[in-house]
Amino acid sequence: MISDFFYSIYLIIKSRVFIVSVVFLGLLGILAYRLFDLQIVNEEYYSQTYELQAERTIYTAGTRGQILDAKGNVLAYNKLTYTVTFEDVLKSSDDKNKKLNEISYNAIDLIEKNGDSISVDFPIYIDEDGNYQFSSSSESAKKTLIINIFGKEALESKKRDYLKASAAEVYQQMCDEKFKIDKNKYDEETRFKIAKLRYNVYLNSYQKYVPVTIAKNVSNATMVAIYENEGIIPGVTINRSTTRVYNYSEYFAPIMGYTGTISYEQMESMNEGLAEDDESRYINTDVVGKAGIEAAMEDKLRGKRGVETIFTDSTGNKISTVSKTDSAPGNNVVLTLDLNLQKATYDLLEKKIAGILVSQIVNYDVNKDKEDEKDEHPIGIKEVYFQLLNNNVVSLSELKKKRTSNEEKVYNKYKNSVKTAKSTVKSIMDDDTSYDDLSKEKQDYIEYIYEELKTDNIVIKSAIKTDDKTYQKWADRKMSFKKYLKYAITNEWVNISELHDNTGFSTTDETYEQLKEYVNQMLEKNTAFGKRVMYYRIYDGTVSGSEICMLLYDQKVLEMDESSYNTLATYDKYKTYTFITNQIKKLKITPAQIALDPCSGSVVVTDPNSGKVLALVTYPSYDNNKLSGTVDPDYWSKLVEDESDPLYNRATQGLTAPGSTFKMVSSITALEEGVLSGPNSTIKTKGIFEEITPSPKCWIYNSGHSTHGTINVKEALAYSCNYFFYDVGYKLGTNSKGKYDSDRGLKKIKKYADMLGLTSNSGVEITESDPKFSTESAVHSAIGQGSHSYAPVQIARYMSTLANGGKNYKLTLIDKITDVNSEVVSDVKPELTNKVELRDSTWDAVHEGMRMVVTKGTVKSIFKDMKIDVAGKSGTAEESSKRNAHGLFVAYAPYNKPEISVVTVIPFANSSGTSAELTRDVIKYYFGEINLKDVDKSEVSTNSERTND
């Protein structure tokens, strides 16, 4: 048996099968070993991966809802565009900053080469003089920047007060320490652009897969360039996105507002009370409403954020999706406003203001210092020429391009004039001549320098002892600037540490020399100082009005007109005056650009039966498309510096005394409190009210007539008799013993002003100023003077209550909320605050008196051809004796069954007649007597009727 076994072995060995068998068995052994080894390796790998993977959350914004007018016209929507986005996809390394800077540079280069531009928010901008400035002056905005870059702990740092750091200091630290942008490799302009990109990418660094948009609505050429150069711009790609777009922005911007990336303070406020895991919480990349309806209706417009939870490995790469919730669009907001009524009213208002402005411009010099307290304050033509420079219609910094011989000529005059002015300043600071012995031009330079020194904290305002005799002498400007500054240095009112780096002792004279050098450097590149210099060079004829007007063509403010340009080149003063006034008449140059009185106004049109606002117009306006999502820094800077203040909504924030439009309150108070026994009760009026001193006069006394005679309350409203209402105010404050107490009278008047809704906020959903009832002189307050101060929307609420017979509705801009399919989610119902209960005879007297205003009274000639019966009241309010009075007019129509109420305010119009004319035209448009084509075709009129109130 054994021998048979060994024999078999022998045969196998002898055969080829042996070889194959050995090989086969060997392979099986190796395979088994490798499988066993692989199992161990895989177990270790999966164990490590399991330990290192992390859960992360990715957010996608929900589409923001639309904003529409009452008739369904789209005012704000989201446009699908192609954008360039940038995501940090690099792993951490010692040279990561360097690589990100190179990627940023390459991306900027590709985008700009193809005609597009970088579009990102950045809290710092470079002004026209090359200085770094914070985009917002608020401490809140600065705090947000500090937290974003240096963390919350920076605010508590004891080594450095970050909140006191200048924009330049914050920017340089950001570049040098945070992002390490090499100043030797990149020029300053490029470095600034790289910093803008790096800052925005850094804000998103805590959540991967959320790229930052760095350029919007890009061209096909840019898209191709990005795709073709992916190798040098990792993380930069093309994406589809939505951009918030505003139609008819000029007409609606101050109401609509705009959107932007949420600030730290906004996020803290909006998240207050929400749990950490609440999906509705805001995050620091969210785009939210920043102003206007966009901000007020944020909770309705905001879409629902999409949320995706994923697992990532140790390098941040996505492994798997755990859960995902899709985003959802926000609701639509439908306004009460009517697009066409808004457009017509805005255009009519601008033309009316232009007409008033042109009528005030005279072709001779006006010395404002020598003007007395007269009714009219004309505008000298040279002031208009200067404003073209001063309000940046034409740019001093652009002069250096010298594109035309005229631009080169003006540039040379400008440089030489500034050089001379600097020498003048140096001589003043070297001289002991008393301030009050200097020329007005030299005084002006010193005033500017002193204000700048205080702004720069070189002169420490808080350190100055205002009761110091030497300081008081300077305050009266009875000593030299040199002597005062040396005294300030001696008394440690000057921040010496800002003037030199050494810590050693310096004498007063040495410090003063350093201060002089500081002033010299400050004036080196200083456009604001240059504008002051040019003011005097325009007035003394060194720079002519013709040369300034030619710059309008040189700098492409106006489309080139060879004939007009050649006419200006004759330097004829009358022709130049005619040229610029004609440009204003044609609105090629607007009142807002000139920014002289008047350059602004507002109109509020309401439905008195519901409180709905049908038109809310404020002039001037701006383009909110340039602020939405990403703020255009150049445009923002221009808006902030614009002397016509286009960001200021005058309809809701422009407080003014109501003037004679308040007299309906006084009429109601007098009738209801028994000062007047009834509507036919009369007062024998005089020209001067002598019961108090100083004794106020009725306007008729100053017009060559002595008195309105004996009149009742309706006639007093019709002719706007001040004496009648002085007497009413006095009697309301007089007690049973015959003693006058102003507070007693004010208390009675306020009771009815409250009831009529005048002293309350109007109710509109956007920001408005608080109303202020007068606290001084019942006599003056009864005619709408005193310290009364109300915004047009508040006067509009009061007028609506008067028009409808006592129903005090809150005003509203919101009609309803609809979903993405236009289905109504909620309607806004009229909100009645109170019902004013008065005698029927009182209501009748006030309404009849307002009707008589337009049929027999102060504006009868203006309304004589109206097809619709109108009731109204004119009013003027003086703010300063050196400026023209404000013009107001309030009205409702039709008289017997009011459908609309209109309030018009034109600051510094000098007469309520212009406001009455504008109100008339708005009413005509509403009731179809004129249409948009008529408004467009209408010419600017300089012949407005003057009224007295």
Coordinates of C-alpha atoms in Angstrom, one line a residue, residues 224-648:
V224 CA -14.8 82.0 -22.6
A225 CA -11.7 83.5 -21.0
I226 CA -12.6 82.0 -17.6
Y227 CA -13.2 78.5 -19.1
E228 CA -10.0 78.6 -21.2
N229 CA -7.8 79.6 -18.2
E230 CA -9.1 77.3 -15.5
G231 CA -5.6 76.1 -14.8
I232 CA -4.4 79.4 -13.4
I233 CA -7.6 80.3 -11.6
P234 CA -8.6 77.2 -9.5
G235 CA -11.9 77.9 -7.7
V236 CA -12.9 80.6 -10.2
T237 CA -15.7 79.6 -12.5
I238 CA -18.9 80.7 -14.3
N239 CA -22.2 80.3 -12.6
R240 CA -25.8 81.2 -13.3
S241 CA -27.2 83.5 -10.7
T242 CA -29.9 86.1 -10.1
T243 CA -29.4 89.8 -9.8
R244 CA -32.0 92.1 -8.1
V245 CA -33.3 94.5 -10.8
Y246 CA -35.3 97.6 -10.2
N247 CA -37.5 99.0 -13.0
Y248 CA -38.3 102.7 -13.0
S249 CA -35.6 103.2 -10.4
E250 CA -35.6 107.0 -10.7
Y251 CA -39.2 107.1 -9.6
F252 CA -39.2 104.5 -6.9
A253 CA -35.7 104.1 -5.5
P254 CA -36.3 106.0 -2.2
I255 CA -39.4 103.9 -1.6
M256 CA -38.0 100.5 -2.7
G257 CA -34.6 100.8 -1.1
Y258 CA -32.1 98.0 -2.0
T259 CA -30.6 94.8 -0.9
G260 CA -27.2 93.9 0.3
T261 CA -25.2 91.4 2.3
I262 CA -26.3 91.3 5.9
S263 CA -24.3 93.2 8.5
Y264 CA -23.2 91.7 11.8
E265 CA -25.6 94.0 13.7
Q266 CA -28.5 93.1 11.4
M267 CA -27.8 89.4 11.8
E268 CA -27.7 89.7 15.6
S269 CA -31.0 91.6 15.6
M270 CA -32.8 89.4 13.1
N271 CA -31.7 86.2 14.9
E272 CA -32.7 87.4 18.3
G273 CA -35.0 84.9 20.0
L274 CA -34.4 82.2 17.4
A275 CA -32.9 78.8 18.4
E276 CA -29.5 77.9 17.1
D277 CA -30.9 75.1 15.0
D278 CA -33.7 77.2 13.6
E279 CA -33.5 77.0 9.8
S280 CA -34.8 80.5 9.4
R281 CA -31.8 82.0 11.2
Y282 CA -29.7 84.4 9.1
I283 CA -26.1 83.7 8.2
N284 CA -23.4 86.1 7.3
T285 CA -23.7 85.6 3.5
D286 CA -27.4 86.3 3.3
V287 CA -28.6 89.1 1.1
V288 CA -31.3 91.1 2.9
G289 CA -33.3 94.3 2.5
K290 CA -31.1 97.3 3.5
A291 CA -33.6 100.1 3.1
G292 CA -37.1 101.0 2.0
I293 CA -39.7 98.3 1.2
E294 CA -36.9 95.8 0.7
A295 CA -36.0 96.1 4.4
A296 CA -39.5 96.7 5.8
M297 CA -41.0 93.6 4.1
E298 CA -37.9 91.4 4.5
D299 CA -39.9 88.6 6.2
K300 CA -42.4 88.5 3.3
L301 CA -39.9 88.8 0.4
R302 CA -37.3 86.5 1.7
G303 CA -37.3 83.0 0.2
K304 CA -36.9 79.9 2.2
R305 CA -33.2 78.8 2.4
G306 CA -32.3 75.4 0.9
V307 CA -30.3 73.2 3.3
E308 CA -28.0 70.2 2.4
T309 CA -26.2 68.3 5.0
I310 CA -23.1 66.4 3.8
F311 CA -20.1 64.4 5.1
T312 CA -16.6 65.6 4.1
D313 CA -13.2 64.1 4.6
S314 CA -10.3 65.7 6.4
T315 CA -9.5 68.0 3.4
G316 CA -13.1 69.2 3.1
N317 CA -14.0 67.2 0.1
K318 CA -17.6 66.0 -0.1
I319 CA -18.1 62.2 0.6
S320 CA -21.8 61.9 0.7
T321 CA -25.2 63.7 1.2
V322 CA -27.0 63.0 4.4
S323 CA -30.1 65.1 3.8
K324 CA -31.3 67.9 1.5
T325 CA -34.2 70.4 1.5
D326 CA -34.8 72.5 -1.6
S327 CA -35.0 76.3 -1.4
A328 CA -38.4 78.0 -2.0
P329 CA -39.2 81.4 -3.3
G330 CA -40.4 84.3 -1.2
N331 CA -43.8 86.0 -1.5
N332 CA -44.5 89.0 -3.7
V333 CA -45.4 92.4 -2.2
V334 CA -48.0 94.4 -4.1
L335 CA -47.9 98.2 -3.3
T336 CA -50.7 100.7 -3.2
L337 CA -48.7 103.0 -5.5
D338 CA -49.7 103.6 -9.1
L339 CA -46.7 103.5 -11.5
N340 CA -48.1 106.1 -14.0
L341 CA -49.3 108.5 -11.3
Q342 CA -45.8 108.2 -9.6
K343 CA -44.0 108.9 -12.9
A344 CA -46.3 111.8 -13.8
T345 CA -46.0 113.4 -10.4
Y346 CA -42.2 113.0 -10.3
D347 CA -41.7 114.6 -13.7
L348 CA -44.1 117.4 -13.0
L349 CA -42.2 118.1 -9.7
E350 CA -38.8 118.2 -11.4
K351 CA -40.0 120.6 -14.0
K352 CA -41.7 122.8 -11.4
I353 CA -38.5 123.0 -9.4
A354 CA -36.4 123.7 -12.5
G355 CA -38.7 126.6 -13.4
I356 CA -38.4 128.1 -10.0
L357 CA -34.6 127.7 -10.0
V358 CA -34.2 129.4 -13.4
S359 CA -36.5 132.2 -12.4
Q360 CA -34.1 132.9 -9.4
I361 CA -30.9 132.9 -11.4
V362 CA -29.6 136.4 -12.3
N363 CA -26.8 137.5 -14.6
Y364 CA -24.9 139.5 -12.0
D365 CA -23.1 138.9 -8.8
V366 CA -25.1 138.6 -5.6
N367 CA -23.3 139.3 -2.3
K368 CA -25.0 137.0 0.2
D369 CA -23.2 138.7 3.1
K370 CA -24.9 142.0 2.4
E371 CA -28.4 140.6 1.7
D372 CA -31.0 141.9 4.0
E373 CA -34.0 140.0 5.3
K374 CA -36.1 140.5 2.1
D375 CA -38.6 138.2 0.6
E376 CA -36.6 137.0 -2.4
H377 CA -33.0 135.8 -2.5
P378 CA -31.7 135.7 -6.1
I379 CA -28.9 133.4 -7.3
G380 CA -25.9 135.0 -9.0
I381 CA -24.8 133.2 -12.1
K382 CA -21.3 132.6 -10.9
E383 CA -22.7 130.6 -8.0
V384 CA -24.3 128.3 -10.6
Y385 CA -20.9 127.9 -12.4
F386 CA -19.2 127.1 -9.2
Q387 CA -21.8 124.5 -8.3
L388 CA -21.0 122.6 -11.4
L389 CA -17.6 122.0 -9.9
N390 CA -18.6 121.9 -6.3
N391 CA -21.3 119.3 -6.7
N392 CA -19.0 117.2 -9.0
V393 CA -21.0 117.6 -12.2
V394 CA -17.7 118.3 -13.7
S395 CA -14.6 116.8 -12.0
L396 CA -11.5 118.6 -10.9
S397 CA -9.6 115.3 -10.8
E398 CA -10.5 114.6 -14.4
L399 CA -8.9 117.9 -15.6
K400 CA -5.5 116.3 -15.5
K401 CA -6.4 114.1 -18.5
K402 CA -6.3 117.3 -20.6
R403 CA -8.5 115.8 -23.4
T404 CA -9.2 119.2 -24.9
S405 CA -7.4 122.5 -25.0
N406 CA -10.1 124.0 -22.7
E407 CA -9.6 121.2 -20.2
E408 CA -5.8 121.8 -20.3
K409 CA -6.3 125.5 -19.8
V410 CA -8.6 125.1 -16.9
Y411 CA -6.3 122.5 -15.4
N412 CA -3.3 124.8 -15.6
K413 CA -5.3 127.6 -14.0
Y414 CA -6.4 125.3 -11.2
K415 CA -2.9 124.0 -10.4
N416 CA -1.5 127.5 -10.4
S417 CA -4.3 128.8 -8.3
V418 CA -3.9 126.1 -5.7
K419 CA -0.2 126.6 -5.6
T420 CA -0.7 130.3 -5.0
A421 CA -3.4 129.5 -2.3
K422 CA -1.0 127.2 -0.5
S423 CA 1.6 130.0 -0.4
T424 CA -1.1 132.3 0.9
V425 CA -1.8 129.8 3.7
K426 CA 1.8 129.6 4.5
S427 CA 2.2 133.3 4.8
I428 CA -0.9 133.6 7.0
M429 CA 0.5 130.9 9.4
D430 CA 3.8 132.8 9.4
D431 CA 2.1 136.1 10.1
D432 CA 0.6 137.6 13.3
T433 CA -2.2 139.5 11.4
S434 CA -5.4 139.1 13.3
Y435 CA -8.1 137.0 11.7
D436 CA -10.6 139.8 11.5
D437 CA -8.1 141.9 9.4
L438 CA -7.7 139.2 6.7
S439 CA -9.6 139.2 3.5
K440 CA -12.7 137.0 3.2
E441 CA -10.8 134.5 1.0
K442 CA -8.0 134.2 3.5
Q443 CA -10.5 133.8 6.3
D444 CA -12.2 131.1 4.4
Y445 CA -9.0 129.1 3.9
I446 CA -8.2 129.4 7.6
E447 CA -11.7 128.2 8.5
Y448 CA -11.3 125.2 6.3
I449 CA -7.9 124.3 7.7
Y450 CA -9.1 124.7 11.3
E451 CA -12.1 122.4 10.7
E452 CA -9.8 119.8 9.1
L453 CA -7.4 119.9 12.0
K454 CA -10.3 119.2 14.3
T455 CA -11.6 116.4 12.1
D456 CA -8.2 114.8 12.0
N457 CA -8.0 115.1 15.8
I458 CA -4.8 117.3 15.5
V459 CA -6.7 119.9 17.4
I460 CA -8.4 118.0 20.2
K461 CA -11.9 119.4 20.6
S462 CA -12.5 117.7 23.9
A463 CA -9.4 119.2 25.4
I464 CA -10.2 122.8 24.6
K465 CA -11.4 124.8 27.6
T466 CA -14.1 126.9 26.1
D467 CA -14.2 129.3 29.1
D468 CA -10.5 130.2 28.5
K469 CA -10.1 133.9 27.8
T470 CA -7.6 133.3 25.0
Y471 CA -9.9 130.7 23.4
Q472 CA -12.9 133.0 23.6
K473 CA -10.8 135.7 21.9
W474 CA -10.2 133.2 19.1
A475 CA -13.8 132.1 19.1
D476 CA -14.7 135.8 18.3
R477 CA -11.9 135.7 15.7
K478 CA -10.1 138.6 17.3
M479 CA -6.6 137.1 17.2
S480 CA -4.2 135.6 14.6
F481 CA -4.4 131.9 13.7
K482 CA -0.7 131.6 14.5
K483 CA -1.0 133.0 18.0
Y484 CA -4.0 130.8 18.7
L485 CA -2.4 127.6 17.5
K486 CA 0.7 128.2 19.5
Y487 CA -1.4 128.8 22.5
A488 CA -3.3 125.6 21.8
I489 CA 0.1 123.7 21.6
T490 CA 1.1 125.2 25.0
N491 CA -2.1 124.1 26.6
E492 CA -2.0 120.6 25.1
W493 CA -5.0 121.1 22.9
V494 CA -2.9 119.9 20.0
N495 CA -2.2 116.2 19.5
I496 CA 1.6 116.3 19.3
S497 CA 2.0 112.6 18.8
E498 CA 0.2 112.8 15.5
L499 CA 2.8 115.3 14.2
H500 CA 6.1 113.5 14.9
D501 CA 7.3 110.1 15.9
N502 CA 10.0 111.0 18.4
T503 CA 9.1 110.9 22.1
G504 CA 11.6 113.6 23.1
F505 CA 10.8 117.1 24.1
S506 CA 9.9 119.7 21.5
T507 CA 9.5 123.4 22.0
T508 CA 6.3 125.2 21.1
D509 CA 8.0 126.7 18.1
E510 CA 9.3 123.3 16.9
T511 CA 5.9 121.8 17.2
Y512 CA 4.3 124.7 15.4
E513 CA 6.7 124.2 12.5
Q514 CA 5.6 120.5 12.4
L515 CA 2.0 121.6 12.4
K516 CA 2.7 123.9 9.5
E517 CA 4.2 121.0 7.6
Y518 CA 1.2 118.9 8.4
V519 CA -1.1 121.5 6.9
N520 CA 1.1 121.8 3.8
Q521 CA 0.9 118.0 3.3
M522 CA -2.8 118.0 4.0
L523 CA -3.4 120.6 1.2
E524 CA -1.2 118.7 -1.3
K525 CA -3.9 116.5 -2.7
N526 CA -7.1 118.0 -1.4
T527 CA -9.9 118.5 -3.8
A528 CA -12.2 120.1 -1.2
F529 CA -9.6 122.8 -0.7
G530 CA -9.1 123.1 -4.4
K531 CA -12.9 123.7 -4.8
R532 CA -12.6 126.6 -2.3
V533 CA -9.8 128.1 -4.3
M534 CA -11.8 127.7 -7.5
Y535 CA -14.7 129.5 -6.0
Y536 CA -12.7 132.7 -5.7
R537 CA -11.1 132.2 -9.1
I538 CA -14.5 132.0 -10.7
Y539 CA -15.7 135.1 -8.8
D540 CA -12.6 137.2 -9.7
G541 CA -12.9 136.1 -13.4
T542 CA -9.6 134.0 -13.5
V543 CA -11.7 131.1 -14.6
S544 CA -14.7 132.0 -16.7
G545 CA -18.2 130.6 -16.7
S546 CA -17.7 129.8 -20.4
E547 CA -14.7 127.6 -19.6
I548 CA -16.7 125.8 -16.8
C549 CA -19.6 125.2 -19.2
M550 CA -17.3 123.9 -21.9
L551 CA -16.1 121.2 -19.4
L552 CA -19.7 119.8 -19.6
Y553 CA -18.9 118.8 -23.1
D554 CA -15.2 118.0 -22.5
Q555 CA -16.1 115.5 -19.8
K556 CA -19.1 114.1 -21.7
V557 CA -21.7 115.3 -19.1
L558 CA -23.5 116.7 -22.2
E559 CA -23.5 115.1 -25.6
M560 CA -21.2 117.2 -27.9
D561 CA -23.0 120.0 -29.7
E562 CA -20.4 121.8 -31.9
S563 CA -22.6 124.9 -32.3
S564 CA -23.1 125.4 -28.5
Y565 CA -19.4 124.6 -27.8
N566 CA -18.3 127.2 -30.3
T567 CA -20.7 129.7 -28.9
L568 CA -19.2 129.1 -25.4
A569 CA -15.7 129.5 -26.8
T570 CA -16.5 133.2 -27.6
Y571 CA -16.5 133.8 -23.8
D572 CA -19.6 136.0 -24.1
K573 CA -21.0 136.3 -20.6
Y574 CA -24.7 136.8 -21.7
K575 CA -24.5 133.8 -24.1
T576 CA -23.0 131.6 -21.4
Y577 CA -25.7 132.7 -18.9
T578 CA -28.4 131.9 -21.6
F579 CA -26.7 128.5 -22.3
I580 CA -26.7 127.2 -18.7
T581 CA -30.3 128.5 -17.9
N582 CA -31.5 126.8 -21.1
Q583 CA -29.8 123.5 -20.2
I584 CA -31.7 123.6 -16.8
K585 CA -35.0 124.4 -18.6
K586 CA -34.4 121.4 -20.9
L587 CA -33.4 119.3 -17.8
K588 CA -30.1 118.4 -19.5
I589 CA -28.7 119.8 -16.3
T590 CA -31.1 119.2 -13.4
P591 CA -31.9 121.2 -10.3
A592 CA -30.4 118.4 -8.3
Q593 CA -27.1 118.7 -10.1
I594 CA -27.0 122.5 -9.4
A595 CA -28.0 121.9 -5.8
L596 CA -29.0 125.4 -5.1
D597 CA -32.4 126.6 -3.7
P598 CA -34.7 125.0 -4.7
C599 CA -33.3 121.6 -5.7
S600 CA -35.8 119.3 -3.9
G601 CA -39.4 118.6 -3.2
S602 CA -42.0 116.0 -2.4
V603 CA -45.6 115.1 -3.2
V604 CA -47.8 112.6 -1.4
V605 CA -51.1 111.4 -2.9
T606 CA -53.5 109.3 -0.8
D607 CA -56.9 107.7 -0.9
P608 CA -58.6 109.5 2.0
N609 CA -61.1 106.7 2.3
S610 CA -58.6 103.9 3.1
G611 CA -55.3 105.5 3.9
K612 CA -53.7 103.9 0.8
V613 CA -50.8 105.9 -0.6
L614 CA -51.2 106.3 -4.3
A615 CA -48.0 108.2 -5.0
L616 CA -45.1 109.0 -2.8
V617 CA -42.6 111.2 -4.6
T618 CA -39.4 112.6 -3.4
Y619 CA -37.0 114.6 -5.6
P620 CA -34.1 114.1 -6.3
S621 CA -33.7 110.3 -6.5
Y622 CA -31.0 107.8 -7.4
D623 CA -30.4 104.5 -9.2
N624 CA -30.9 101.7 -6.6
N625 CA -29.6 99.2 -9.2
K626 CA -26.1 100.4 -8.4
L627 CA -26.5 99.8 -4.7
S628 CA -28.4 96.4 -4.7
G629 CA -26.5 93.3 -3.9
T630 CA -23.1 94.9 -4.3
V631 CA -22.6 98.6 -3.8
D632 CA -20.8 100.5 -6.6
P633 CA -18.3 102.4 -4.4
D634 CA -17.8 105.3 -6.8
Y635 CA -21.5 105.8 -7.2
W636 CA -22.1 105.5 -3.4
S637 CA -19.4 108.1 -2.8
K638 CA -21.0 110.4 -5.4
L639 CA -24.4 110.1 -3.7
V640 CA -23.0 110.7 -0.2
E641 CA -21.1 113.9 -1.5
D642 CA -24.1 115.1 -3.5
E643 CA -25.3 118.4 -2.0
S644 CA -28.9 117.7 -3.1
D645 CA -28.9 114.7 -0.8
P646 CA -30.6 112.2 -3.1
L647 CA -30.5 109.4 -0.4
Y648 CA -32.8 111.5 1.8

